mmCIF file of C-alpha atoms in Angstrom:
data_model
loop_
_atom_site.group_PDB
_atom_site.id
_atom_site.type_symbol
_atom_site.label_atom_id
_atom_site.label_comp_id
_atom_site.label_asym_id
_atom_site.label_seq_id
_atom_site.Cartn_x
_atom_site.Cartn_y
_atom_site.Cartn_z
ATOM 1 C CA UNK A 4 124.203 33.852 -45.642
ATOM 2 C CA UNK A 5 125.653 37.268 -44.742
ATOM 3 C CA UNK A 6 125.240 39.875 -47.429
ATOM 4 C CA UNK A 7 127.015 43.160 -47.987
ATOM 5 C CA UNK A 8 124.614 45.929 -48.868
ATOM 6 C CA UNK A 9 126.023 48.669 -51.057
ATOM 7 C CA UNK A 10 125.117 51.071 -53.802
ATOM 8 C CA UNK A 11 126.827 51.576 -57.117
ATOM 9 C CA UNK A 12 128.661 54.880 -57.096
ATOM 10 C CA UNK A 13 127.787 56.815 -60.233
ATOM 11 C CA UNK A 14 129.257 60.264 -60.982
ATOM 12 C CA UNK A 15 126.601 62.057 -58.907
ATOM 13 C CA UNK A 16 127.106 59.679 -55.951
ATOM 14 C CA UNK A 17 130.895 60.054 -56.140
ATOM 15 C CA UNK A 18 130.537 63.840 -56.085
ATOM 16 C CA UNK A 19 128.218 63.591 -53.070
ATOM 17 C CA UNK A 20 130.705 61.336 -51.253
ATOM 18 C CA UNK A 21 133.575 63.713 -51.973
ATOM 19 C CA UNK A 22 131.614 66.675 -50.647
ATOM 20 C CA UNK A 23 130.606 64.700 -47.555
ATOM 21 C CA UNK A 24 134.225 63.783 -46.821
ATOM 22 C CA UNK A 25 135.359 67.355 -47.383
ATOM 23 C CA UNK A 26 132.772 68.979 -45.146
ATOM 24 C CA UNK A 27 132.365 66.252 -42.527
ATOM 25 C CA UNK A 28 129.124 65.007 -41.043
ATOM 26 C CA UNK A 29 126.675 67.224 -39.214
ATOM 27 C CA UNK A 30 125.773 64.253 -37.016
ATOM 28 C CA UNK A 31 128.023 64.570 -33.992
ATOM 29 C CA UNK A 32 128.130 63.942 -30.258
ATOM 30 C CA UNK A 33 129.060 67.202 -28.553
ATOM 31 C CA UNK A 34 127.590 66.875 -25.078
ATOM 32 C CA UNK A 35 127.901 63.735 -22.916
ATOM 33 C CA UNK A 36 126.262 63.287 -19.509
ATOM 34 C CA UNK A 37 127.708 60.497 -17.343
ATOM 35 C CA UNK A 38 126.079 59.190 -14.180
ATOM 36 C CA UNK A 39 128.281 59.134 -11.065
ATOM 37 C CA UNK A 40 127.509 57.990 -7.528
ATOM 38 C CA UNK A 41 130.790 58.339 -5.622
ATOM 39 C CA UNK A 42 131.566 54.611 -5.740
ATOM 40 C CA UNK A 43 134.448 52.717 -7.334
ATOM 41 C CA UNK A 44 132.174 52.015 -10.316
ATOM 42 C CA UNK A 45 132.520 55.679 -11.329
ATOM 43 C CA UNK A 46 135.878 54.931 -12.914
ATOM 44 C CA UNK A 47 134.302 52.551 -15.439
ATOM 45 C CA UNK A 48 131.622 55.114 -16.282
ATOM 46 C CA UNK A 49 134.171 57.900 -16.740
ATOM 47 C CA UNK A 50 136.469 55.758 -18.902
ATOM 48 C CA UNK A 51 133.634 55.008 -21.312
ATOM 49 C CA UNK A 52 132.439 58.614 -21.413
ATOM 50 C CA UNK A 53 135.998 59.789 -22.042
ATOM 51 C CA UNK A 54 136.539 57.275 -24.851
ATOM 52 C CA UNK A 55 133.407 58.414 -26.680
ATOM 53 C CA UNK A 56 134.098 62.100 -26.075
ATOM 54 C CA UNK A 57 137.583 61.699 -27.513
ATOM 55 C CA UNK A 58 136.178 60.821 -30.928
ATOM 56 C CA UNK A 59 134.078 63.984 -31.121
ATOM 57 C CA UNK A 60 135.875 66.518 -28.895
ATOM 58 C CA UNK A 61 132.726 66.440 -26.774
ATOM 59 C CA UNK A 62 132.041 68.106 -23.443
ATOM 60 C CA UNK A 63 131.665 65.695 -20.493
ATOM 61 C CA UNK A 64 129.337 66.479 -17.595
ATOM 62 C CA UNK A 65 129.351 64.288 -14.517
ATOM 63 C CA UNK A 66 125.895 63.906 -12.937
ATOM 64 C CA UNK A 67 126.570 63.023 -9.288
ATOM 65 C CA UNK A 68 123.458 61.696 -7.531
ATOM 66 C CA UNK A 69 123.992 61.858 -3.768
ATOM 67 C CA UNK A 70 121.100 60.262 -1.868
ATOM 68 C CA UNK A 71 120.059 61.836 1.438
ATOM 69 C CA UNK A 72 117.648 60.315 3.995
ATOM 70 C CA UNK A 73 113.971 60.738 3.182
ATOM 71 C CA UNK A 74 112.042 62.724 5.809
ATOM 72 C CA UNK A 75 109.260 60.941 7.633
ATOM 73 C CA UNK A 76 106.535 61.783 10.145
ATOM 74 C CA UNK A 77 107.986 61.122 13.629
ATOM 75 C CA UNK A 78 106.283 58.723 16.003
ATOM 76 C CA UNK A 79 105.893 59.275 19.760
ATOM 77 C CA UNK A 80 109.508 60.284 20.375
ATOM 78 C CA UNK A 81 109.324 62.865 17.618
ATOM 79 C CA UNK A 82 112.112 65.235 18.709
ATOM 80 C CA UNK A 83 114.691 62.472 19.060
ATOM 81 C CA UNK A 84 113.726 60.932 15.718
ATOM 82 C CA UNK A 85 113.881 64.312 13.998
ATOM 83 C CA UNK A 86 117.313 64.960 15.497
ATOM 84 C CA UNK A 87 118.637 61.618 14.272
ATOM 85 C CA UNK A 88 117.232 62.258 10.801
ATOM 86 C CA UNK A 89 118.803 65.710 10.657
ATOM 87 C CA UNK A 90 122.175 64.309 11.682
ATOM 88 C CA UNK A 91 121.914 61.596 9.013
ATOM 89 C CA UNK A 92 121.128 64.263 6.418
ATOM 90 C CA UNK A 93 124.157 66.336 7.458
ATOM 91 C CA UNK A 94 126.398 63.273 7.268
ATOM 92 C CA UNK A 95 125.106 62.372 3.790
ATOM 93 C CA UNK A 96 125.675 65.910 2.521
ATOM 94 C CA UNK A 97 129.161 66.040 4.053
ATOM 95 C CA UNK A 98 130.047 62.715 2.427
ATOM 96 C CA UNK A 99 128.661 64.039 -0.858
ATOM 97 C CA UNK A 100 130.834 67.137 -0.552
ATOM 98 C CA UNK A 101 133.959 65.002 -0.160
ATOM 99 C CA UNK A 102 133.003 62.696 -3.024
ATOM 100 C CA UNK A 103 132.139 65.633 -5.268
ATOM 101 C CA UNK A 104 135.565 67.181 -4.697
ATOM 102 C CA UNK A 105 137.241 63.909 -5.632
ATOM 103 C CA UNK A 106 135.075 63.465 -8.729
ATOM 104 C CA UNK A 107 135.738 67.028 -9.866
ATOM 105 C CA UNK A 108 139.473 66.358 -9.620
ATOM 106 C CA UNK A 109 139.062 63.180 -11.675
ATOM 107 C CA UNK A 110 137.102 64.981 -14.373
ATOM 108 C CA UNK A 111 139.789 67.680 -14.489
ATOM 109 C CA UNK A 112 142.240 65.032 -15.710
ATOM 110 C CA UNK A 113 140.216 64.473 -18.907
ATOM 111 C CA UNK A 114 141.618 65.834 -22.148
ATOM 112 C CA UNK A 115 138.273 67.422 -23.046
ATOM 113 C CA UNK A 116 136.179 70.110 -21.301
ATOM 114 C CA UNK A 117 134.278 68.803 -18.300
ATOM 115 C CA UNK A 118 132.191 69.792 -15.306
ATOM 116 C CA UNK A 119 130.491 68.163 -12.334
ATOM 117 C CA UNK A 120 126.875 68.643 -11.312
ATOM 118 C CA UNK A 121 126.010 67.451 -7.818
ATOM 119 C CA UNK A 122 122.442 66.718 -6.737
ATOM 120 C CA UNK A 123 121.598 65.921 -3.108
ATOM 121 C CA UNK A 124 118.350 64.016 -3.607
ATOM 122 C CA UNK A 125 115.733 62.002 -1.827
ATOM 123 C CA UNK A 126 115.531 58.565 -3.430
ATOM 124 C CA UNK A 127 112.095 59.217 -4.925
ATOM 125 C CA UNK A 128 113.382 62.360 -6.687
ATOM 126 C CA UNK A 129 116.113 60.611 -8.685
ATOM 127 C CA UNK A 130 113.898 59.639 -11.642
ATOM 128 C CA UNK A 131 112.699 63.150 -12.476
ATOM 129 C CA UNK A 132 116.109 64.766 -11.884
ATOM 130 C CA UNK A 133 117.933 62.342 -14.189
ATOM 131 C CA UNK A 134 115.316 62.565 -16.936
ATOM 132 C CA UNK A 135 115.422 66.359 -16.846
ATOM 133 C CA UNK A 136 119.209 66.558 -17.000
ATOM 134 C CA UNK A 137 119.512 63.906 -19.728
ATOM 135 C CA UNK A 138 117.155 65.777 -22.054
ATOM 136 C CA UNK A 139 119.812 68.457 -22.545
ATOM 137 C CA UNK A 140 122.642 66.214 -23.761
ATOM 138 C CA UNK A 141 123.507 64.142 -26.830
ATOM 139 C CA UNK A 142 124.281 60.923 -24.979
ATOM 140 C CA UNK A 143 123.765 59.606 -21.452
ATOM 141 C CA UNK A 144 126.402 57.176 -20.122
ATOM 142 C CA UNK A 145 125.777 54.754 -17.259
ATOM 143 C CA UNK A 146 126.413 51.156 -16.218
ATOM 144 C CA UNK A 147 124.207 48.219 -17.137
ATOM 145 C CA UNK A 148 121.657 48.231 -14.298
ATOM 146 C CA UNK A 149 120.995 44.537 -13.702
ATOM 147 C CA UNK A 150 123.219 41.549 -12.996
ATOM 148 C CA UNK A 151 122.641 37.950 -14.020
ATOM 149 C CA UNK A 152 122.673 37.106 -10.285
ATOM 150 C CA UNK A 153 119.559 39.214 -9.697
ATOM 151 C CA UNK A 154 121.413 42.242 -8.364
ATOM 152 C CA UNK A 155 120.495 45.762 -9.443
ATOM 153 C CA UNK A 156 122.485 48.985 -9.619
ATOM 154 C CA UNK A 157 120.628 52.286 -10.086
ATOM 155 C CA UNK A 158 117.838 50.866 -12.302
ATOM 156 C CA UNK A 159 115.837 54.056 -11.683
ATOM 157 C CA UNK A 160 118.650 56.119 -13.226
ATOM 158 C CA UNK A 161 118.814 54.011 -16.386
ATOM 159 C CA UNK A 162 115.044 53.791 -16.775
ATOM 160 C CA UNK A 163 114.686 57.556 -16.276
ATOM 161 C CA UNK A 164 117.233 58.228 -19.006
ATOM 162 C CA UNK A 165 115.751 55.612 -21.345
ATOM 163 C CA UNK A 166 112.072 56.417 -20.942
ATOM 164 C CA UNK A 167 112.103 60.007 -19.748
ATOM 165 C CA UNK A 168 114.745 61.836 -21.765
ATOM 166 C CA UNK A 169 114.206 61.043 -25.459
ATOM 167 C CA UNK A 170 117.986 60.656 -25.786
ATOM 168 C CA UNK A 171 120.316 57.780 -26.526
ATOM 169 C CA UNK A 172 121.609 55.882 -23.494
ATOM 170 C CA UNK A 173 125.000 54.157 -23.557
ATOM 171 C CA UNK A 174 125.309 51.341 -21.013
ATOM 172 C CA UNK A 175 128.574 49.611 -20.157
ATOM 173 C CA UNK A 176 128.863 46.234 -18.407
ATOM 174 C CA UNK A 177 130.382 46.480 -14.912
ATOM 175 C CA UNK A 178 134.201 46.724 -14.930
ATOM 176 C CA UNK A 179 134.241 46.600 -18.755
ATOM 177 C CA UNK A 180 137.111 48.438 -20.474
ATOM 178 C CA UNK A 181 136.309 50.943 -23.192
ATOM 179 C CA UNK A 182 136.526 49.379 -26.660
ATOM 180 C CA UNK A 183 137.136 50.717 -30.134
ATOM 181 C CA UNK A 184 133.925 50.626 -32.149
ATOM 182 C CA UNK A 185 135.242 48.415 -34.920
ATOM 183 C CA UNK A 186 132.168 46.173 -35.177
ATOM 184 C CA UNK A 187 128.704 47.326 -34.163
ATOM 185 C CA UNK A 188 125.629 45.103 -34.134
ATOM 186 C CA UNK A 189 122.242 46.717 -34.763
ATOM 187 C CA UNK A 190 119.399 44.556 -33.433
ATOM 188 C CA UNK A 191 116.832 45.630 -35.990
ATOM 189 C CA UNK A 192 113.068 45.325 -35.959
ATOM 190 C CA UNK A 193 110.615 47.466 -37.881
ATOM 191 C CA UNK A 194 109.657 49.637 -34.886
ATOM 192 C CA UNK A 195 109.853 53.248 -33.803
ATOM 193 C CA UNK A 196 112.115 52.322 -30.877
ATOM 194 C CA UNK A 197 114.679 50.586 -33.104
ATOM 195 C CA UNK A 198 114.648 53.480 -35.569
ATOM 196 C CA UNK A 199 115.224 55.945 -32.730
ATOM 197 C CA UNK A 200 118.166 53.881 -31.432
ATOM 198 C CA UNK A 201 119.773 53.838 -34.894
ATOM 199 C CA UNK A 202 119.365 57.608 -35.214
ATOM 200 C CA UNK A 203 120.929 58.208 -31.796
ATOM 201 C CA UNK A 204 123.783 55.801 -32.599
ATOM 202 C CA UNK A 205 124.570 57.255 -36.035
ATOM 203 C CA UNK A 206 127.782 59.065 -34.968
ATOM 204 C CA UNK A 207 129.172 55.794 -33.568
ATOM 205 C CA UNK A 208 127.965 53.774 -36.558
ATOM 206 C CA UNK A 209 129.941 56.094 -38.819
ATOM 207 C CA UNK A 210 133.075 55.361 -36.765
ATOM 208 C CA UNK A 211 132.743 51.583 -37.109
ATOM 209 C CA UNK A 212 134.656 49.526 -39.634
ATOM 210 C CA UNK A 213 131.664 47.211 -39.933
ATOM 211 C CA UNK A 214 128.010 47.434 -38.908
ATOM 212 C CA UNK A 215 125.995 44.217 -38.745
ATOM 213 C CA UNK A 216 122.240 44.700 -39.074
ATOM 214 C CA UNK A 217 120.701 41.587 -37.515
ATOM 215 C CA UNK A 218 117.048 40.630 -37.870
ATOM 216 C CA UNK A 219 115.443 37.556 -36.331
ATOM 217 C CA UNK A 220 113.335 35.434 -38.691
ATOM 218 C CA UNK A 221 110.578 34.817 -36.167
ATOM 219 C CA UNK A 222 108.068 33.942 -38.905
ATOM 220 C CA UNK A 223 110.303 31.714 -40.989
ATOM 221 C CA UNK A 224 112.673 32.507 -43.870
ATOM 222 C CA UNK A 225 111.918 35.975 -45.293
ATOM 223 C CA UNK A 226 112.347 34.689 -48.843
ATOM 224 C CA UNK A 227 109.035 32.856 -48.474
ATOM 225 C CA UNK A 228 107.239 36.219 -48.406
ATOM 226 C CA UNK A 229 109.624 37.776 -50.923
ATOM 227 C CA UNK A 230 110.745 40.267 -48.310
ATOM 228 C CA UNK A 231 114.171 41.479 -47.266
ATOM 229 C CA UNK A 232 113.920 42.641 -43.628
ATOM 230 C CA UNK A 233 116.486 45.311 -42.862
ATOM 231 C CA UNK A 234 117.288 46.087 -46.493
ATOM 232 C CA UNK A 235 115.810 49.578 -46.345
ATOM 233 C CA UNK A 236 117.771 50.330 -43.177
ATOM 234 C CA UNK A 237 120.959 49.010 -44.792
ATOM 235 C CA UNK A 238 120.453 51.340 -47.745
ATOM 236 C CA UNK A 239 119.783 54.240 -45.384
ATOM 237 C CA UNK A 240 122.997 53.566 -43.460
ATOM 238 C CA UNK A 241 124.935 53.178 -46.694
ATOM 239 C CA UNK A 242 123.873 56.691 -47.663
ATOM 240 C CA UNK A 243 125.404 57.881 -44.410
ATOM 241 C CA UNK A 244 128.721 56.292 -45.316
ATOM 242 C CA UNK A 245 128.245 53.248 -43.078
ATOM 243 C CA UNK A 246 129.491 49.873 -44.346
ATOM 244 C CA UNK A 247 126.706 47.381 -43.617
ATOM 245 C CA UNK A 248 126.370 43.618 -43.481
ATOM 246 C CA UNK A 249 122.805 42.305 -43.296
ATOM 247 C CA UNK A 250 122.201 39.074 -41.410
ATOM 248 C CA UNK A 251 119.002 37.093 -40.942
ATOM 249 C CA UNK A 252 119.166 35.101 -37.712
ATOM 250 C CA UNK A 253 117.157 31.836 -37.746
ATOM 251 C CA UNK A 254 114.185 31.634 -35.436
ATOM 252 C CA UNK A 255 114.982 30.954 -31.776
ATOM 253 C CA UNK A 256 112.641 30.283 -28.896
ATOM 254 C CA UNK A 257 113.438 33.789 -27.615
ATOM 255 C CA UNK A 258 114.338 36.740 -29.832
ATOM 256 C CA UNK A 259 116.620 38.186 -27.152
ATOM 257 C CA UNK A 260 118.663 34.977 -26.944
ATOM 258 C CA UNK A 261 119.071 34.959 -30.727
ATOM 259 C CA UNK A 262 120.323 38.553 -30.747
ATOM 260 C CA UNK A 263 122.598 38.100 -27.733
ATOM 261 C CA UNK A 264 124.114 35.065 -29.429
ATOM 262 C CA UNK A 265 124.630 37.054 -32.640
ATOM 263 C CA UNK A 266 126.253 39.863 -30.646
ATOM 264 C CA UNK A 267 128.905 37.460 -29.346
ATOM 265 C CA UNK A 268 129.216 35.558 -32.625
ATOM 266 C CA UNK A 269 129.902 38.734 -34.618
ATOM 267 C CA UNK A 270 132.547 39.959 -32.170
ATOM 268 C CA UNK A 271 130.619 43.187 -31.728
ATOM 269 C CA UNK A 272 132.101 45.988 -29.642
ATOM 270 C CA UNK A 273 128.714 47.685 -29.288
ATOM 271 C CA UNK A 274 125.070 46.616 -29.578
ATOM 272 C CA UNK A 275 122.421 49.094 -30.732
ATOM 273 C CA UNK A 276 118.769 48.358 -30.017
ATOM 274 C CA UNK A 277 115.447 49.894 -29.138
ATOM 275 C CA UNK A 278 114.241 49.877 -25.525
ATOM 276 C CA UNK A 279 110.735 48.483 -25.148
ATOM 277 C CA UNK A 280 108.347 48.933 -22.262
ATOM 278 C CA UNK A 281 105.222 50.689 -21.087
ATOM 279 C CA UNK A 282 104.057 52.727 -18.134
ATOM 280 C CA UNK A 283 101.748 51.334 -15.455
ATOM 281 C CA UNK A 284 100.757 54.327 -13.347
ATOM 282 C CA UNK A 285 104.258 55.783 -12.763
ATOM 283 C CA UNK A 286 106.113 52.466 -12.909
ATOM 284 C CA UNK A 287 107.978 51.525 -16.076
ATOM 285 C CA UNK A 288 107.617 47.901 -17.072
ATOM 286 C CA UNK A 289 110.432 46.700 -19.318
ATOM 287 C CA UNK A 290 109.869 44.470 -22.319
ATOM 288 C CA UNK A 291 111.358 40.986 -22.109
ATOM 289 C CA UNK A 292 114.098 41.515 -24.694
ATOM 290 C CA UNK A 293 115.027 44.867 -23.153
ATOM 291 C CA UNK A 294 115.326 43.310 -19.701
ATOM 292 C CA UNK A 295 117.433 40.437 -21.068
ATOM 293 C CA UNK A 296 119.913 42.808 -22.708
ATOM 294 C CA UNK A 297 120.065 45.023 -19.621
ATOM 295 C CA UNK A 298 120.879 41.922 -17.597
ATOM 296 C CA UNK A 299 123.120 39.824 -19.841
ATOM 297 C CA UNK A 300 124.652 41.778 -22.717
ATOM 298 C CA UNK A 301 128.437 41.223 -22.566
ATOM 299 C CA UNK A 302 129.340 44.404 -24.496
ATOM 300 C CA UNK A 303 128.299 48.055 -24.195
ATOM 301 C CA UNK A 304 124.870 48.941 -25.560
ATOM 302 C CA UNK A 305 123.338 52.055 -27.021
ATOM 303 C CA UNK A 306 119.605 52.042 -26.464
ATOM 304 C CA UNK A 307 116.745 54.466 -27.064
ATOM 305 C CA UNK A 308 113.021 54.441 -26.535
#
């Protein structure tokens, strides 16, 4: 059964709450970096970045990744091949110039301060450039990188931000409108990654009318071990002024399916969860639940590693 987690407000707690309301929270989002690529999908990215920035009067920076042809060692007809490559590079940079001008005009229409940063990059340089830029922001905004049909859209950008920046990453489904954060689902497990995601999401959790902390009972009902998974987190969020409902989801064959089902069942506008994976040489291998959410989650997500 769902349970509301709250604390009794004694005189000292009421004084603390009054002071907190009077002074406001120090946990804010002031600097948002949004990935742009010059395509029609940029509008969805910008709409989501603008909606979040509006709550916090945040600065929005557009990170425009313009891919140019990768140089190669010419074969026998080296001069001709080099000439073709150089012409392709000039065309890519010229197209990037036109797209950058259009994106700068779009960002100028935002109600908050904004700027555009353009990077003409070889494809293998995208990962390091995105990770480096994302480290100097409060939140990175992009689109969900994988489709249920097996398609992929800039997975290297999302993985660089998730695993290389140390920052929270907000991912919107393709063509999804921005939503008010009335109900937020936190997919909680007792891990460093989940704790990091909650910390990065705290400004948005404080905006929500309701936050559902969902834990999956993979080892049977928690009452059998006299445990209350998520209770400590619920108390922590309560102390930040977040209204929390704790839910234990019965065991499913796959944890990700249980949490995705609970996301839809709760009517969540945002899902918050840790991103799991490991590095094999320089390739990031996503955890199963992380990959499932990046492929199927029907609502925006805020993830952190």
